[in-house]
CSV table of C-alpha atoms and ligand atoms in Angstrom, one decimal:
chain,number,residue,atom,x,y,z
W,1,MET,CA,0.0,0.0,0.0
W,2,SER,CA,2.7,2.5,1.0
W,3,SER,CA,5.1,3.2,-1.8
W,4,PRO,CA,7.9,5.4,-0.6
W,5,VAL,CA,9.6,7.2,-3.5
W,6,SER,CA,13.1,8.7,-3.8
W,7,PRO,CA,13.5,12.5,-3.4
W,8,GLU,CA,14.2,12.6,-7.1
W,9,GLN,CA,10.9,11.0,-7.9
W,10,LYS,CA,9.2,13.4,-5.5
W,11,GLY,CA,10.6,16.2,-7.7
W,12,GLY,CA,11.2,18.4,-4.6
W,13,LEU,CA,7.5,18.7,-4.0
W,14,THR,CA,7.6,18.3,-0.3
W,15,PRO,CA,6.6,21.4,1.6
W,16,THR,CA,7.0,20.6,5.3
W,17,SER,CA,5.3,23.6,6.8
W,18,PHE,CA,2.1,25.3,5.7
W,19,LYS,CA,1.0,28.9,6.3
W,20,PRO,CA,-2.2,29.3,8.3
W,21,ARG,CA,-5.2,29.2,5.9
W,22,ILE,CA,-8.8,28.6,6.7
W,23,PHE,CA,-11.3,26.8,4.4
W,24,SER,CA,-14.9,26.0,5.1
W,25,GLY,CA,-18.1,25.6,3.1
W,26,ILE,CA,-21.9,25.4,3.4
W,27,GLN,CA,-24.2,23.4,1.1
W,28,PRO,CA,-26.8,25.4,-0.8
W,29,SER,CA,-29.2,22.6,-0.3
W,30,GLY,CA,-31.9,25.0,1.0
W,31,GLY,CA,-32.0,28.3,2.9
W,32,LEU,CA,-29.5,28.8,5.7
W,33,THR,CA,-30.6,28.3,9.2
W,34,LEU,CA,-29.7,29.7,12.6
W,35,GLY,CA,-27.6,26.5,13.0
W,36,ASN,CA,-25.6,27.4,10.0
W,37,TYR,CA,-25.2,30.9,11.3
W,38,LEU,CA,-24.1,30.1,14.8
W,39,GLY,CA,-22.2,26.9,14.0
W,40,ALA,CA,-20.5,28.3,10.9
W,41,LEU,CA,-21.1,31.7,9.4
W,42,LYS,CA,-20.6,33.8,12.6
W,43,ARG,CA,-17.3,32.0,13.2
W,44,PHE,CA,-16.2,32.4,9.6
W,45,VAL,CA,-16.5,36.2,10.1
W,46,GLU,CA,-14.5,36.1,13.3
W,47,LYS,CA,-11.7,34.2,11.6
W,48,GLN,CA,-11.7,36.6,8.7
W,49,ASP,CA,-11.5,39.5,11.2
W,50,GLU,CA,-8.6,37.9,13.0
W,51,GLY,CA,-6.7,38.5,9.8
W,52,ILE,CA,-6.1,34.8,8.8
W,53,GLU,CA,-6.4,34.0,5.1
W,54,THR,CA,-10.0,32.7,4.7
W,55,ILE,CA,-11.5,30.8,1.8
W,56,TYR,CA,-15.3,30.2,1.9
W,57,CYS,CA,-17.4,28.2,-0.5
W,58,LEU,CA,-21.0,27.4,-1.4
W,59,VAL,CA,-20.5,23.7,-2.0
W,60,ASP,CA,-23.0,23.2,-4.8
W,61,MET,CA,-21.5,19.8,-5.9
W,62,HIS,CA,-22.1,18.5,-2.4
W,63,ALA,CA,-25.7,19.7,-2.5
W,64,ILE,CA,-26.5,17.5,-5.6
W,65,THR,CA,-25.6,14.4,-3.7
W,66,VAL,CA,-29.3,14.6,-2.9
W,67,TRP,CA,-31.4,15.7,-5.9
W,68,GLN,CA,-31.9,19.5,-6.2
W,69,ASP,CA,-34.3,21.3,-8.4
W,70,PRO,CA,-31.9,23.3,-10.7
W,71,ALA,CA,-33.7,26.7,-10.3
W,72,LYS,CA,-33.8,26.2,-6.5
W,73,LEU,CA,-30.1,25.3,-6.4
W,74,ARG,CA,-29.2,28.4,-8.3
W,75,HIS,CA,-31.3,30.5,-6.0
W,76,ALA,CA,-30.0,28.9,-2.9
W,77,THR,CA,-26.4,29.4,-4.0
W,78,ARG,CA,-27.0,33.1,-4.6
W,79,GLU,CA,-28.9,33.4,-1.4
W,80,GLY,CA,-26.1,31.6,0.5
W,81,ALA,CA,-23.6,34.0,-0.9
W,82,ALA,CA,-25.8,36.9,0.1
W,83,ALA,CA,-26.0,35.4,3.6
W,84,PHE,CA,-22.2,35.2,3.9
W,85,ILE,CA,-21.8,38.9,2.9
W,86,ALA,CA,-24.7,40.1,5.0
W,87,ALA,CA,-23.2,38.3,8.0
W,88,GLY,CA,-19.9,40.1,7.6
W,89,ILE,CA,-17.8,38.2,5.0
W,90,ASP,CA,-16.0,40.8,2.9
W,91,PRO,CA,-15.5,39.3,-0.5
W,92,LYS,CA,-12.3,41.3,-1.0
W,93,ARG,CA,-10.7,40.1,2.3
W,94,SER,CA,-12.0,36.6,2.0
W,95,ILE,CA,-12.3,34.4,-1.1
W,96,LEU,CA,-16.0,33.6,-1.6
W,97,PHE,CA,-17.1,31.3,-4.5
W,98,ASN,CA,-19.2,28.3,-5.4
W,99,GLN,CA,-17.4,25.0,-5.6
W,100,SER,CA,-18.4,23.9,-9.2
W,101,GLN,CA,-16.6,26.9,-10.7
W,102,VAL,CA,-13.2,25.5,-9.5
W,103,SER,CA,-12.6,22.2,-11.2
W,104,ALA,CA,-9.7,21.3,-8.8
W,105,HIS,CA,-12.4,20.2,-6.2
W,106,ALA,CA,-13.8,17.5,-8.5
W,107,GLU,CA,-10.4,16.4,-9.8
W,108,LEU,CA,-8.8,16.1,-6.4
W,109,GLY,CA,-12.0,14.5,-5.2
W,110,TRP,CA,-11.5,11.7,-7.7
W,111,ILE,CA,-7.9,11.1,-6.5
W,112,PHE,CA,-9.1,10.9,-2.9
W,113,ASN,CA,-11.8,8.4,-3.9
W,114,CYS,CA,-8.9,6.2,-4.8
W,115,VAL,CA,-7.1,7.0,-1.5
W,116,ALA,CA,-10.1,6.6,0.9
W,117,ARG,CA,-11.1,3.1,1.9
W,118,MET,CA,-14.7,1.7,1.6
W,119,GLY,CA,-14.6,0.8,5.3
W,120,TRP,CA,-13.8,4.4,6.4
W,121,MET,CA,-16.7,5.7,4.4
W,122,SER,CA,-19.1,3.1,5.6
W,123,ARG,CA,-18.5,4.3,9.2
W,124,MET,CA,-19.7,7.9,8.5
W,125,THR,CA,-22.7,8.6,10.7
W,126,GLN,CA,-23.9,11.4,8.4
W,127,PHE,CA,-24.2,9.0,5.5
W,128,LYS,CA,-26.0,6.5,7.7
W,129,ASP,CA,-28.4,9.2,9.0
W,130,LYS,CA,-29.1,10.6,5.5
W,131,ALA,CA,-29.4,7.2,3.8
W,132,GLY,CA,-31.5,5.7,6.6
W,133,LYS,CA,-32.9,2.3,5.5
W,134,ASN,CA,-32.6,3.4,1.9
W,135,SER,CA,-28.8,2.9,1.5
W,136,GLU,CA,-29.2,0.9,-1.8
W,137,ASN,CA,-31.0,3.8,-3.4
W,138,VAL,CA,-29.0,6.8,-2.4
W,139,SER,CA,-26.5,8.3,-4.8
W,140,LEU,CA,-22.9,7.1,-5.0
W,141,GLY,CA,-22.0,10.8,-4.5
W,142,LEU,CA,-23.6,10.8,-1.0
W,143,PHE,CA,-21.4,7.9,0.0
W,144,ALA,CA,-18.3,9.6,-1.5
W,145,TYR,CA,-19.2,13.0,0.0
W,146,PRO,CA,-16.4,13.0,2.6
W,147,ALA,CA,-13.7,12.4,0.0
W,148,LEU,CA,-14.9,15.5,-1.9
W,149,MET,CA,-14.9,17.4,1.3
W,150,ALA,CA,-11.3,16.4,1.9
W,151,ALA,CA,-10.5,17.7,-1.6
W,152,ASP,CA,-12.3,21.0,-0.9
W,153,ILE,CA,-10.0,21.6,2.1
W,154,LEU,CA,-6.7,20.1,0.9
W,155,ALA,CA,-6.9,21.6,-2.6
W,156,TYR,CA,-5.9,24.8,-0.8
W,157,HIS,CA,-3.5,23.3,1.7
W,158,ALA,CA,-5.9,24.7,4.3
W,159,THR,CA,-4.7,24.1,7.8
W,160,MET,CA,-7.8,25.0,9.8
W,161,VAL,CA,-11.5,24.3,9.2
W,162,PRO,CA,-14.2,26.0,11.3
W,163,VAL,CA,-17.3,23.7,11.4
W,164,GLY,CA,-20.1,22.7,13.6
W,165,GLU,CA,-19.9,19.5,15.8
W,166,ASP,CA,-21.7,17.4,13.1
W,167,GLN,CA,-18.7,17.7,10.8
W,168,LYS,CA,-16.1,16.4,13.3
W,169,GLN,CA,-16.1,12.9,11.9
W,170,HIS,CA,-15.7,14.1,8.3
W,171,LEU,CA,-12.7,16.2,9.3
W,172,GLU,CA,-11.1,13.2,11.0
W,173,LEU,CA,-11.5,11.4,7.7
W,174,THR,CA,-9.9,14.4,5.9
W,175,ARG,CA,-6.9,13.9,8.2
W,176,ASP,CA,-6.8,10.2,7.5
W,177,ILE,CA,-6.9,10.9,3.7
W,178,ALA,CA,-4.0,13.4,4.0
W,179,ILE,CA,-1.9,11.0,6.0
W,180,LYS,CA,-2.6,8.0,3.7
W,181,PHE,CA,-1.8,10.1,0.6
W,182,ASN,CA,1.4,11.3,2.2
W,183,ASN,CA,2.4,7.7,3.2
W,184,ASP,CA,1.3,6.1,-0.1
W,185,TYR,CA,3.4,8.4,-2.1
W,186,GLY,CA,6.2,9.0,0.4
W,187,VAL,CA,5.7,12.7,0.5
W,188,ASP,CA,5.0,15.3,3.1
W,189,PHE,CA,2.6,17.1,0.8
W,190,PHE,CA,-0.8,17.6,2.5
W,191,PRO,CA,-1.3,19.2,5.8
W,192,VAL,CA,-3.1,17.4,8.6
W,193,VAL,CA,-5.9,19.9,9.3
W,194,ASP,CA,-7.2,21.1,12.6
W,195,PRO,CA,-11.0,21.2,13.1
W,196,LEU,CA,-12.1,24.4,14.8
W,197,ILE,CA,-15.2,23.5,16.7
W,198,GLU,CA,-15.7,26.3,19.2
W,199,GLY,CA,-18.5,28.3,20.9
W,200,ALA,CA,-21.7,27.7,22.7
W,201,ALA,CA,-23.6,26.6,19.6
W,202,THR,CA,-21.5,24.0,17.9
W,203,ARG,CA,-24.7,21.9,17.6
W,204,VAL,CA,-28.0,23.9,17.4
W,205,MET,CA,-30.9,21.5,17.8
W,206,SER,CA,-34.3,21.4,16.2
W,207,LEU,CA,-37.0,23.5,17.8
W,208,ARG,CA,-39.3,20.5,17.7
W,209,ASP,CA,-37.0,17.9,19.0
W,210,GLY,CA,-34.0,18.7,21.1
W,211,THR,CA,-32.2,15.4,20.2
W,212,ARG,CA,-32.1,16.2,16.5
W,213,LYS,CA,-29.8,18.8,14.7
W,214,MET,CA,-31.5,21.9,13.3
W,215,SER,CA,-31.2,21.3,9.6
W,216,LYS,CA,-32.1,23.2,6.4
W,217,SER,CA,-33.5,20.0,4.9
W,218,ASP,CA,-35.8,19.0,7.8
W,219,PRO,CA,-39.3,18.6,6.4
W,220,SER,CA,-40.7,20.7,9.2
W,221,ASP,CA,-40.2,24.5,8.8
W,222,GLN,CA,-41.1,24.9,12.4
W,223,SER,CA,-38.0,23.0,13.4
W,224,ARG,CA,-35.7,25.7,12.3
W,225,ILE,CA,-35.2,29.5,12.1
W,226,ASN,CA,-34.2,30.4,8.5
W,227,LEU,CA,-32.1,33.5,7.9
W,228,THR,CA,-34.9,34.7,5.6
W,229,ASP,CA,-37.6,34.5,8.3
W,230,SER,CA,-39.3,37.7,9.3
W,231,ALA,CA,-39.2,39.0,12.8
W,232,ASP,CA,-42.8,37.7,13.4
W,233,MET,CA,-41.9,34.3,12.1
W,234,ILE,CA,-38.9,34.1,14.3
W,235,ALA,CA,-40.9,35.1,17.4
W,236,ALA,CA,-43.7,32.7,16.6
W,237,LYS,CA,-41.3,29.7,16.1
W,238,ILE,CA,-39.5,30.4,19.4
W,239,ARG,CA,-42.9,30.8,21.2
W,240,LYS,CA,-44.0,27.4,19.8
W,241,ALA,CA,-40.6,25.7,20.4
W,242,LYS,CA,-41.0,22.5,22.3
W,243,THR,CA,-40.0,22.8,26.0
W,244,ASP,CA,-40.8,21.1,29.3
W,245,PRO,CA,-43.0,22.4,32.1
W,246,GLU,CA,-40.2,23.1,34.5
W,247,PRO,CA,-38.7,26.6,35.1
W,248,LEU,CA,-35.0,27.1,34.1
W,249,PRO,CA,-32.7,25.6,36.7
W,250,ASP,CA,-29.9,27.3,38.6
W,251,SER,CA,-27.1,25.0,37.2
W,252,VAL,CA,-25.9,23.9,33.8
W,253,GLU,CA,-25.8,20.2,35.0
W,254,ALA,CA,-29.5,20.3,35.7
W,255,LEU,CA,-30.1,20.9,32.0
W,256,ARG,CA,-28.5,17.6,31.1
W,257,ASP,CA,-31.7,15.6,30.7
W,258,ARG,CA,-33.7,18.5,29.3
W,259,PRO,CA,-32.5,18.7,25.6
W,260,GLU,CA,-35.0,21.3,24.5
W,261,ALA,CA,-34.4,23.6,27.4
W,262,ARG,CA,-30.6,23.2,27.0
W,263,ASN,CA,-30.9,24.0,23.3
W,264,LEU,CA,-32.7,27.3,23.9
W,265,VAL,CA,-30.2,28.3,26.6
W,266,ASN,CA,-27.3,27.4,24.3
W,267,ILE,CA,-28.8,29.5,21.5
W,268,TYR,CA,-29.3,32.4,23.9
W,269,ALA,CA,-25.7,32.1,25.0
W,270,ALA,CA,-24.3,32.0,21.5
W,271,LEU,CA,-26.4,35.0,20.3
W,272,SER,CA,-25.6,37.1,23.3
W,273,GLY,CA,-21.9,36.2,23.5
W,274,HIS,CA,-22.4,35.2,27.1
W,275,SER,CA,-21.4,31.9,28.6
W,276,VAL,CA,-24.0,29.2,29.2
W,277,ASP,CA,-23.2,29.6,33.0
W,278,GLN,CA,-24.0,33.3,32.8
W,279,VAL,CA,-27.3,32.7,31.0
W,280,ILE,CA,-28.3,30.2,33.6
W,281,ARG,CA,-27.4,32.7,36.4
W,282,ASP,CA,-29.5,35.4,34.7
W,283,PHE,CA,-32.5,33.2,34.2
W,284,ALA,CA,-32.4,30.8,37.1
W,285,GLY,CA,-36.0,30.0,38.2
W,286,ALA,CA,-37.6,31.8,35.1
W,287,GLN,CA,-40.5,30.2,33.3
W,288,PHE,CA,-40.4,29.7,29.6
W,289,GLY,CA,-43.1,32.4,29.4
W,290,THR,CA,-40.4,34.8,30.4
W,291,PHE,CA,-37.3,33.3,28.7
W,292,LYS,CA,-38.8,32.7,25.3
W,293,PRO,CA,-39.7,36.3,24.6
W,294,ALA,CA,-36.2,37.4,25.7
W,295,LEU,CA,-34.7,34.8,23.4
W,296,ALA,CA,-37.0,35.9,20.5
W,297,ASP,CA,-36.0,39.6,21.0
W,298,LEU,CA,-32.4,38.7,20.9
W,299,ALA,CA,-32.7,36.4,17.9
W,300,VAL,CA,-34.7,39.1,16.0
W,301,ALA,CA,-32.2,41.8,17.0
W,302,THR,CA,-29.3,39.7,15.6
W,303,LEU,CA,-30.9,38.2,12.5
W,304,SER,CA,-33.1,41.1,11.2
W,305,PRO,CA,-30.2,43.2,10.0
W,306,ILE,CA,-28.8,40.2,8.2
W,307,THR,CA,-32.1,39.4,6.6
W,308,THR,CA,-32.6,43.0,5.4
W,309,GLU,CA,-29.1,43.0,3.9
W,310,MET,CA,-29.6,39.7,2.2
W,311,ASN,CA,-32.8,41.0,0.6
W,312,ARG,CA,-31.0,44.0,-0.6
W,313,LEU,CA,-28.2,41.9,-2.1
W,314,MET,CA,-30.6,39.4,-3.7
W,315,ALA,CA,-32.2,42.3,-5.7
W,316,ASP,CA,-29.0,42.2,-7.9
W,317,PRO,CA,-28.2,38.6,-8.7
W,318,ALA,CA,-25.7,39.6,-11.5
W,319,GLU,CA,-23.6,41.3,-8.8
W,320,ILE,CA,-23.6,38.2,-6.7
W,321,ASP,CA,-22.6,36.1,-9.7
W,322,ARG,CA,-19.8,38.6,-10.4
W,323,ILE,CA,-18.5,38.2,-6.8
W,324,LEU,CA,-18.7,34.4,-7.0
W,325,GLY,CA,-16.8,34.5,-10.3
W,326,ASP,CA,-14.1,36.8,-9.0
W,327,GLY,CA,-13.7,34.5,-5.9
W,328,ALA,CA,-13.5,31.4,-8.1
W,329,GLU,CA,-10.7,32.9,-10.1
W,330,ARG,CA,-8.7,33.7,-7.0
W,331,ALA,CA,-9.5,30.2,-5.5
W,332,ASP,CA,-8.4,28.6,-8.8
W,333,ALA,CA,-5.1,30.5,-8.7
W,334,ILE,CA,-4.3,28.8,-5.4
W,335,ALA,CA,-5.7,25.3,-6.1
W,336,GLN,CA,-4.5,24.7,-9.6
W,337,PRO,CA,-0.7,24.7,-8.8
W,338,ILE,CA,-1.4,22.4,-5.8
W,339,LEU,CA,-3.4,20.1,-8.1
W,340,GLU,CA,-0.6,20.1,-10.7
W,341,GLN,CA,1.8,18.9,-8.0
W,342,VAL,CA,-0.7,16.2,-7.0
W,343,PHE,CA,-0.8,15.0,-10.7
W,344,ASP,CA,3.0,15.0,-10.7
W,345,ILE,CA,3.3,13.1,-7.4
W,346,THR,CA,0.8,10.5,-8.6
W,347,GLY,CA,2.5,10.0,-12.0
W,348,MET,CA,0.0,11.6,-14.4
W,349,ILE,CA,1.4,13.1,-17.6
W,350,ARG,CA,0.4,16.7,-18.1
W,351,SER,CA,1.8,17.6,-21.5
W,352,ARG,CA,-1.2,19.5,-23.0
W,353,ARG,CA,-0.5,23.0,-24.2
W,354,LYS,CA,-2.0,25.5,-21.8
P,401,LIG,N1,-27.6,22.7,13.6
P,401,LIG,C1,-26.3,23.1,13.5
P,401,LIG,N2,-25.6,23.5,14.5
P,401,LIG,C2,-24.4,24.0,14.4
P,401,LIG,N3,-23.7,24.0,13.2
P,401,LIG,C3,-24.4,23.5,12.1
P,401,LIG,N4,-24.1,23.4,10.9
P,401,LIG,C4,-25.1,22.9,10.1
P,401,LIG,N5,-26.1,22.7,11.0
P,401,LIG,C5,-25.7,23.1,12.2
P,401,LIG,C6,-22.8,23.8,10.3
P,401,LIG,O1,-23.0,24.5,9.2
P,401,LIG,C7,-21.9,24.3,8.2
P,401,LIG,C8,-22.5,24.0,6.9
P,401,LIG,O2,-23.2,22.8,7.0
P,401,LIG,P1,-23.7,22.2,5.6
P,401,LIG,O3,-24.8,23.0,5.0
P,401,LIG,O4,-22.6,21.9,4.7
P,401,LIG,O5,-24.3,20.8,5.9
P,401,LIG,P2,-25.0,20.2,7.1
P,401,LIG,O6,-24.1,20.1,8.3
P,401,LIG,O7,-25.5,18.9,6.6
P,401,LIG,O8,-26.2,21.2,7.4
P,401,LIG,P3,-27.7,21.0,7.2
P,401,LIG,O9,-28.4,22.3,7.5
P,401,LIG,O10,-28.1,19.8,8.1
P,401,LIG,O11,-27.9,20.7,5.7
P,401,LIG,P4,-28.7,19.5,5.0
P,401,LIG,O12,-30.0,19.6,5.7
P,401,LIG,O13,-28.7,19.9,3.6
P,401,LIG,O14,-27.9,18.3,5.3
P,401,LIG,C9,-21.1,23.1,8.8
P,401,LIG,O15,-19.9,23.7,9.4
P,401,LIG,C10,-22.0,22.5,9.8
P,401,LIG,O16,-21.3,21.9,10.9
């Protein structure tokens, strides 16, 4: 399996250190949710503002692992880009683009399909959750999804990947693919990435079931807050969110067996920037009749300006397409030389005139 090659064969293509670079993506498989905002977008902005090189992507090729209506996919990709910008991503400071415009993702994804093992993929819980009892009938792409995700990240030699908790297993697989590629070809070529899973809302749960992740593809719209929801809709969804009859406790531990209550407290903490302990101190003994309106006010105050800005940006889809095209060119300029080195390492002849 491992085939160490001589330094001559490696052609000197062995960078041993990598500059800090962040890559992350979101699927345009529907409108973005509060989960995407707190688990991903908000932190993407923080990373950009820390001055690290940041590359963000609407992963449209991942979205079609489950069938998407083409017009809706196009709309969701533009709306996703609008959400990034409205949340604070500056397309001049960060690179913002959609995946299918940079062919290195698909090309490296294929090479990683040949590196990843069937057994590794079979253990992916997201595949099991999404395929359910229907695994014979889901797309091959859904099974191979984590190899394409590894390509998304490693095509840029990204070193850090901010994600929500649900992506932890896929990032471990990205590390395994990088290590196996490096071992198989006797190179030190791909970085072993660090997942950045931080904050009070790394896993925002459904408003209807505190044991399930809030998800843009959940059939129940009541289960999630969409970034396009009006203030009234946000308030109504929080008012109707499932809870239990007890008041809020005076310790975080006492929330352990109360998934819905814990979820709302976590959301409050993430939106307010306070710790979960602080929120519990502030609301100890409060009934949900008091807590929910406070949470709704906070959610509306945070999300309404984003929604307004998204609507403004969506009025000019040509400008969004221009931003995505510009981002894709800058992304391509980083990924293509890395991909060429991968082709060289793997023994592919590249003699076509450019
Ligand atoms: N509920 C969540 N809580 C915290 N973070 C979340 N993320 C998604 N849902 C939550 C984070 O958002 C980023 C983009 O996720 P994605 O769109 O690529 O895919 P996903 O995780 O499968 O999200 P959805 O909403 O559940 O999409 P569908 O329904 O299409 O599968 C990731 O960093 C993710 O962790």
